[in-house]
Short mmCIF file of C-alpha atoms and ligand atoms in Angstrom, two decimals:
data_model
loop_
_atom_site.label_atom_id
_atom_site.label_comp_id
_atom_site.label_asym_id
_atom_site.label_seq_id
_atom_site.Cartn_x
_atom_site.Cartn_y
_atom_site.Cartn_z
CA MET A 1 162.67 -49.21 -34.19
CA ARG A 2 164.76 -47.04 -36.47
CA LYS A 3 163.38 -43.75 -37.80
CA GLN A 4 162.81 -42.68 -41.38
CA ILE A 5 164.61 -39.36 -41.83
CA ALA A 6 164.59 -36.55 -44.38
CA ALA A 7 167.62 -34.35 -43.66
CA ALA A 8 168.34 -31.15 -45.55
CA ASN A 9 171.97 -30.12 -45.91
CA TRP A 10 171.91 -26.51 -47.00
CA LYS A 11 175.74 -26.40 -47.10
CA MET A 12 177.11 -22.83 -47.54
CA ASN A 13 174.02 -21.34 -49.16
CA LEU A 14 171.29 -18.73 -48.53
CA THR A 15 171.18 -15.35 -46.82
CA ILE A 16 169.28 -15.08 -43.55
CA THR A 17 166.20 -13.73 -45.37
CA GLU A 18 166.28 -16.58 -47.88
CA ALA A 19 166.85 -19.09 -45.09
CA GLU A 20 163.85 -17.87 -43.15
CA THR A 21 161.61 -17.90 -46.24
CA LEU A 22 162.68 -21.46 -47.12
CA LEU A 23 162.24 -22.77 -43.60
CA ASP A 24 158.78 -21.20 -43.32
CA ALA A 25 157.76 -22.63 -46.68
CA VAL A 26 158.94 -26.17 -45.85
CA LEU A 27 157.45 -26.14 -42.35
CA GLY A 28 154.20 -24.68 -43.70
CA GLY A 29 154.02 -27.27 -46.47
CA THR A 30 154.73 -30.25 -44.25
CA ALA A 31 151.87 -31.96 -42.46
CA GLU A 32 152.42 -33.71 -39.15
CA VAL A 33 155.70 -35.64 -39.14
CA SER A 34 154.84 -39.04 -37.66
CA GLU A 35 156.54 -40.63 -34.65
CA ASN A 36 158.63 -43.00 -36.77
CA GLN A 37 159.86 -40.13 -38.95
CA LYS A 38 162.18 -37.18 -38.49
CA VAL A 39 162.86 -34.04 -40.49
CA VAL A 40 166.22 -32.35 -39.95
CA PHE A 41 167.61 -29.07 -41.30
CA ALA A 42 171.41 -28.73 -41.35
CA VAL A 43 171.75 -24.99 -41.74
CA PRO A 44 174.75 -22.64 -41.79
CA ALA A 45 176.00 -21.98 -38.24
CA PRO A 46 174.74 -18.35 -37.98
CA TYR A 47 171.16 -19.55 -38.59
CA LEU A 48 171.13 -22.38 -36.05
CA ALA A 49 169.45 -20.44 -33.25
CA LEU A 50 166.76 -19.00 -35.50
CA ALA A 51 166.07 -22.40 -37.08
CA ALA A 52 165.93 -24.06 -33.64
CA GLN A 53 163.29 -21.53 -32.55
CA LYS A 54 161.26 -22.07 -35.72
CA VAL A 55 161.12 -25.87 -35.43
CA ALA A 56 160.52 -25.83 -31.68
CA GLY A 57 156.74 -26.28 -31.98
CA LYS A 58 156.92 -28.88 -34.74
CA ASN A 59 156.81 -32.56 -33.84
CA ASN A 60 159.82 -34.66 -34.81
CA THR A 61 161.50 -31.77 -36.60
CA PHE A 62 165.07 -30.81 -35.72
CA VAL A 63 168.01 -28.63 -36.60
CA ALA A 64 171.57 -29.83 -37.20
CA ALA A 65 174.93 -28.13 -37.25
CA GLN A 66 176.92 -28.98 -40.39
CA ASN A 67 180.04 -29.56 -38.35
CA ILE A 68 181.41 -29.37 -34.81
CA TYR A 69 184.92 -29.32 -33.37
CA PRO A 70 185.69 -32.19 -30.98
CA LYS A 71 186.58 -30.16 -27.86
CA LYS A 72 184.19 -28.89 -25.21
CA SER A 73 185.56 -25.33 -25.26
CA GLY A 74 188.81 -23.43 -25.54
CA ALA A 75 191.12 -21.52 -27.86
CA PHE A 76 189.86 -22.83 -31.21
CA THR A 77 189.04 -19.63 -33.07
CA GLY A 78 186.28 -19.99 -35.62
CA GLU A 79 185.08 -23.41 -34.47
CA ILE A 80 181.85 -24.37 -32.71
CA SER A 81 181.48 -27.12 -30.14
CA ALA A 82 178.78 -29.67 -29.45
CA THR A 83 178.31 -27.90 -26.11
CA ILE A 84 177.64 -24.58 -27.85
CA ILE A 85 175.05 -25.97 -30.27
CA LYS A 86 173.37 -27.92 -27.47
CA SER A 87 173.03 -24.69 -25.49
CA ILE A 88 170.90 -23.14 -28.26
CA GLY A 89 168.60 -26.14 -28.62
CA VAL A 90 170.32 -27.93 -31.49
CA GLU A 91 170.36 -31.71 -31.12
CA HIS A 92 171.98 -33.02 -34.31
CA ALA A 93 175.26 -32.48 -36.15
CA VAL A 94 176.55 -33.67 -39.50
CA VAL A 95 179.94 -35.31 -39.04
CA GLY A 96 182.41 -36.27 -41.77
CA HIS A 97 180.68 -34.94 -44.85
CA SER A 98 182.84 -35.75 -47.88
CA GLU A 99 183.34 -32.02 -48.49
CA ARG A 100 184.89 -31.69 -45.04
CA ARG A 101 186.99 -34.80 -45.58
CA GLU A 102 188.23 -33.44 -48.92
CA TYR A 103 188.67 -29.68 -48.31
CA PHE A 104 189.54 -29.78 -44.62
CA ASN A 105 191.46 -33.07 -44.54
CA GLU A 106 189.28 -34.68 -41.91
CA SER A 107 190.50 -38.22 -41.21
CA ASN A 108 188.52 -41.20 -39.97
CA GLN A 109 190.34 -40.90 -36.61
CA PHE A 110 189.49 -37.20 -36.22
CA LEU A 111 185.87 -37.99 -37.09
CA ALA A 112 185.81 -40.67 -34.38
CA GLU A 113 186.60 -37.88 -31.89
CA LYS A 114 183.76 -35.73 -33.27
CA VAL A 115 181.26 -38.58 -33.02
CA LYS A 116 182.33 -39.25 -29.40
CA MET A 117 182.02 -35.59 -28.51
CA CYS A 118 178.52 -35.40 -30.02
CA LEU A 119 177.39 -38.41 -28.01
CA GLN A 120 178.93 -37.02 -24.84
CA GLU A 121 176.80 -33.88 -25.31
CA ASN A 122 173.65 -35.77 -26.35
CA ILE A 123 173.90 -34.58 -29.93
CA VAL A 124 172.87 -37.07 -32.63
CA PRO A 125 175.76 -37.38 -35.08
CA ILE A 126 174.75 -37.82 -38.72
CA PHE A 127 177.90 -39.63 -39.78
CA CYS A 128 178.67 -39.49 -43.50
CA CYS A 129 180.58 -42.14 -45.40
CA GLY A 130 180.98 -42.99 -49.06
CA GLU A 131 183.47 -43.63 -51.82
CA ALA A 132 184.86 -41.56 -54.69
CA LEU A 133 184.46 -42.63 -58.32
CA PRO A 134 187.83 -44.42 -58.73
CA VAL A 135 187.00 -46.61 -55.74
CA ARG A 136 183.60 -47.51 -57.23
CA GLU A 137 185.15 -48.11 -60.67
CA THR A 138 187.53 -50.64 -59.19
CA ASN A 139 184.71 -52.22 -57.17
CA GLN A 140 186.34 -51.50 -53.81
CA GLN A 141 183.45 -49.50 -52.35
CA ASN A 142 182.44 -52.11 -49.77
CA SER A 143 185.85 -52.38 -48.14
CA PHE A 144 186.38 -48.61 -48.40
CA VAL A 145 183.15 -47.81 -46.52
CA GLN A 146 183.81 -50.64 -44.08
CA THR A 147 187.13 -49.00 -43.13
CA GLN A 148 185.41 -45.64 -42.62
CA LEU A 149 182.90 -47.27 -40.26
CA GLN A 150 185.54 -49.29 -38.42
CA GLU A 151 187.88 -46.35 -37.87
CA SER A 152 185.25 -43.77 -36.92
CA LEU A 153 182.40 -45.68 -35.29
CA PHE A 154 183.34 -49.15 -34.17
CA ASP A 155 184.90 -48.08 -30.88
CA LEU A 156 181.40 -47.06 -29.76
CA SER A 157 179.36 -49.23 -27.42
CA ALA A 158 176.15 -50.91 -28.59
CA ASP A 159 174.15 -48.22 -26.77
CA GLU A 160 176.13 -45.44 -28.42
CA ILE A 161 175.98 -46.76 -31.99
CA GLN A 162 172.18 -46.77 -31.79
CA GLN A 163 172.26 -42.99 -31.26
CA VAL A 164 174.18 -42.49 -34.52
CA VAL A 165 172.56 -41.87 -37.90
CA ILE A 166 174.69 -43.06 -40.83
CA ALA A 167 174.47 -41.32 -44.20
CA TYR A 168 175.89 -43.15 -47.19
CA GLU A 169 176.85 -40.53 -49.75
CA PRO A 170 178.79 -41.80 -52.76
CA ILE A 171 180.95 -38.82 -53.71
CA TRP A 172 180.37 -39.39 -57.43
CA ALA A 173 176.65 -38.79 -56.88
CA ILE A 174 176.92 -35.56 -54.85
CA GLY A 175 175.84 -32.45 -56.74
CA THR A 176 176.39 -34.24 -60.04
CA GLY A 177 172.80 -35.11 -60.87
CA LYS A 178 174.07 -38.68 -61.11
CA THR A 179 172.17 -40.65 -58.48
CA ALA A 180 173.16 -44.11 -57.40
CA SER A 181 170.46 -46.46 -58.63
CA SER A 182 168.09 -47.57 -55.92
CA ASP A 183 169.66 -51.04 -56.22
CA GLN A 184 173.17 -49.64 -55.76
CA ALA A 185 171.97 -47.74 -52.70
CA GLN A 186 170.23 -50.79 -51.26
CA GLU A 187 173.31 -52.95 -51.87
CA MET A 188 175.58 -50.60 -49.93
CA HIS A 189 173.04 -49.99 -47.17
CA ALA A 190 172.64 -53.74 -46.70
CA HIS A 191 176.42 -54.03 -46.55
CA ILE A 192 176.62 -51.29 -43.90
CA ARG A 193 173.88 -52.96 -41.90
CA SER A 194 175.62 -56.33 -42.16
CA GLN A 195 178.81 -54.75 -40.82
CA LEU A 196 176.84 -53.28 -37.91
CA ALA A 197 175.24 -56.67 -37.30
CA ALA A 198 178.61 -58.45 -37.35
CA LYS A 199 179.97 -56.03 -34.76
CA TYR A 200 176.90 -55.36 -32.57
CA GLY A 201 174.31 -58.01 -33.45
CA ALA A 202 171.24 -57.88 -35.70
CA GLU A 203 168.95 -56.15 -33.21
CA VAL A 204 171.29 -53.21 -32.75
CA ALA A 205 171.93 -53.02 -36.52
CA ASN A 206 168.18 -52.83 -37.14
CA ASN A 207 167.91 -49.81 -34.86
CA VAL A 208 170.38 -47.68 -36.83
CA SER A 209 168.94 -45.36 -39.49
CA ILE A 210 170.99 -45.37 -42.71
CA LEU A 211 170.27 -42.46 -45.06
CA TYR A 212 171.21 -42.18 -48.71
CA GLY A 213 172.67 -38.92 -50.06
CA GLY A 214 173.63 -37.87 -53.57
CA SER A 215 171.32 -36.08 -56.03
CA VAL A 216 168.14 -37.06 -54.19
CA LYS A 217 165.20 -35.21 -55.74
CA ALA A 218 161.42 -35.26 -55.49
CA SER A 219 161.37 -37.38 -58.65
CA ASN A 220 163.62 -40.19 -57.36
CA ALA A 221 163.10 -40.09 -53.57
CA LYS A 222 160.17 -42.50 -53.42
CA GLU A 223 162.00 -45.24 -55.29
CA ILE A 224 165.24 -44.87 -53.30
CA PHE A 225 163.50 -44.56 -49.90
CA GLY A 226 161.34 -47.55 -50.78
CA LYS A 227 164.31 -49.92 -50.51
CA PRO A 228 164.30 -51.96 -47.29
CA ASP A 229 167.63 -50.72 -45.89
CA VAL A 230 167.28 -47.10 -47.00
CA ASP A 231 165.80 -45.08 -44.14
CA GLY A 232 165.51 -41.72 -45.89
CA GLY A 233 167.96 -39.22 -47.32
CA LEU A 234 170.50 -36.48 -46.72
CA VAL A 235 169.64 -33.94 -49.38
CA GLY A 236 171.76 -31.08 -50.72
CA GLY A 237 170.60 -29.12 -53.77
CA ALA A 238 166.97 -30.21 -53.72
CA SER A 239 166.62 -29.18 -50.08
CA LEU A 240 167.06 -25.54 -51.14
CA ILE A 241 163.77 -25.65 -53.07
CA ALA A 242 160.75 -25.75 -50.76
CA GLU A 243 158.42 -27.81 -52.99
CA GLU A 244 161.19 -30.32 -53.71
CA PHE A 245 162.05 -30.89 -50.08
CA VAL A 246 158.40 -31.06 -49.01
CA ALA A 247 157.87 -33.77 -51.63
CA ILE A 248 161.00 -35.59 -50.41
CA ILE A 249 159.63 -35.56 -46.85
CA LYS A 250 156.39 -37.03 -48.19
CA ALA A 251 158.35 -39.79 -49.90
CA LEU A 252 159.58 -41.19 -46.56
CA LYS A 253 158.23 -44.60 -45.58
CA SER A 254 155.37 -44.11 -43.13
P1 LIG B 1 173.19 -33.20 -53.46
O1 LIG B 1 171.83 -33.63 -53.00
O2 LIG B 1 173.24 -31.77 -53.91
O3 LIG B 1 173.78 -34.16 -54.45
O4 LIG B 1 174.14 -33.23 -52.16
C1 LIG B 1 174.15 -34.37 -51.39
C2 LIG B 1 174.87 -34.05 -50.14
O5 LIG B 1 176.07 -33.84 -50.13
C3 LIG B 1 174.09 -33.97 -48.90
O6 LIG B 1 174.91 -33.91 -47.79
#
């Protein structure tokens, strides 16, 4: 059975003191996270070890790297590997966020390597996909996202794909305050699940968590997460405010 997931993406924000205060506030404000739910904090790389220690005693609560490089080790100055994050107790990594695709030219093929490397090291990849505004305006979002999935994920086996979390993040809704309507989110999530079902069968497709990301807030989370194919959210701005993110966690389906 797929999990309902609230994932915070702090991006490049917060000092260590602010990070610690926020993490303590969210963990303190969150009651038991149930077995069918997960809470994940994607924190800046220097805070991974601290965050991993802080969540260690909390059920179903995890830390994620915001990125990894798809080699085990070697002369790749400035990068971090899945092996390195694993060694400090981190079990998730965001892969292919639209900001990395845009500012660091990450291609679908390169992201396929990152996903593979995560799985090889037993790291759960949170694979991001989603279209920019011109694609949506010309109603090509379904085929655009389909290509992202095909080129980055569809070489995986049925066992492997079930380890992946997919995050649909329409670029026009990220940091803009402009959320996709819950119907728009559901429509794309159903499309993603139908693509998974066509490739791997309905049972496998039903086991894959598909998160929505893009201006999720306490005030809209319940409605978006309430849709049948939306299994929680990947949250940027609102995850930096403790009360907001605590409320977003509470909005997960139980
Ligand atoms: P916002 O929630 O700030 O729109 O960011 C979404 C996002 O990019 C999460 O990865």
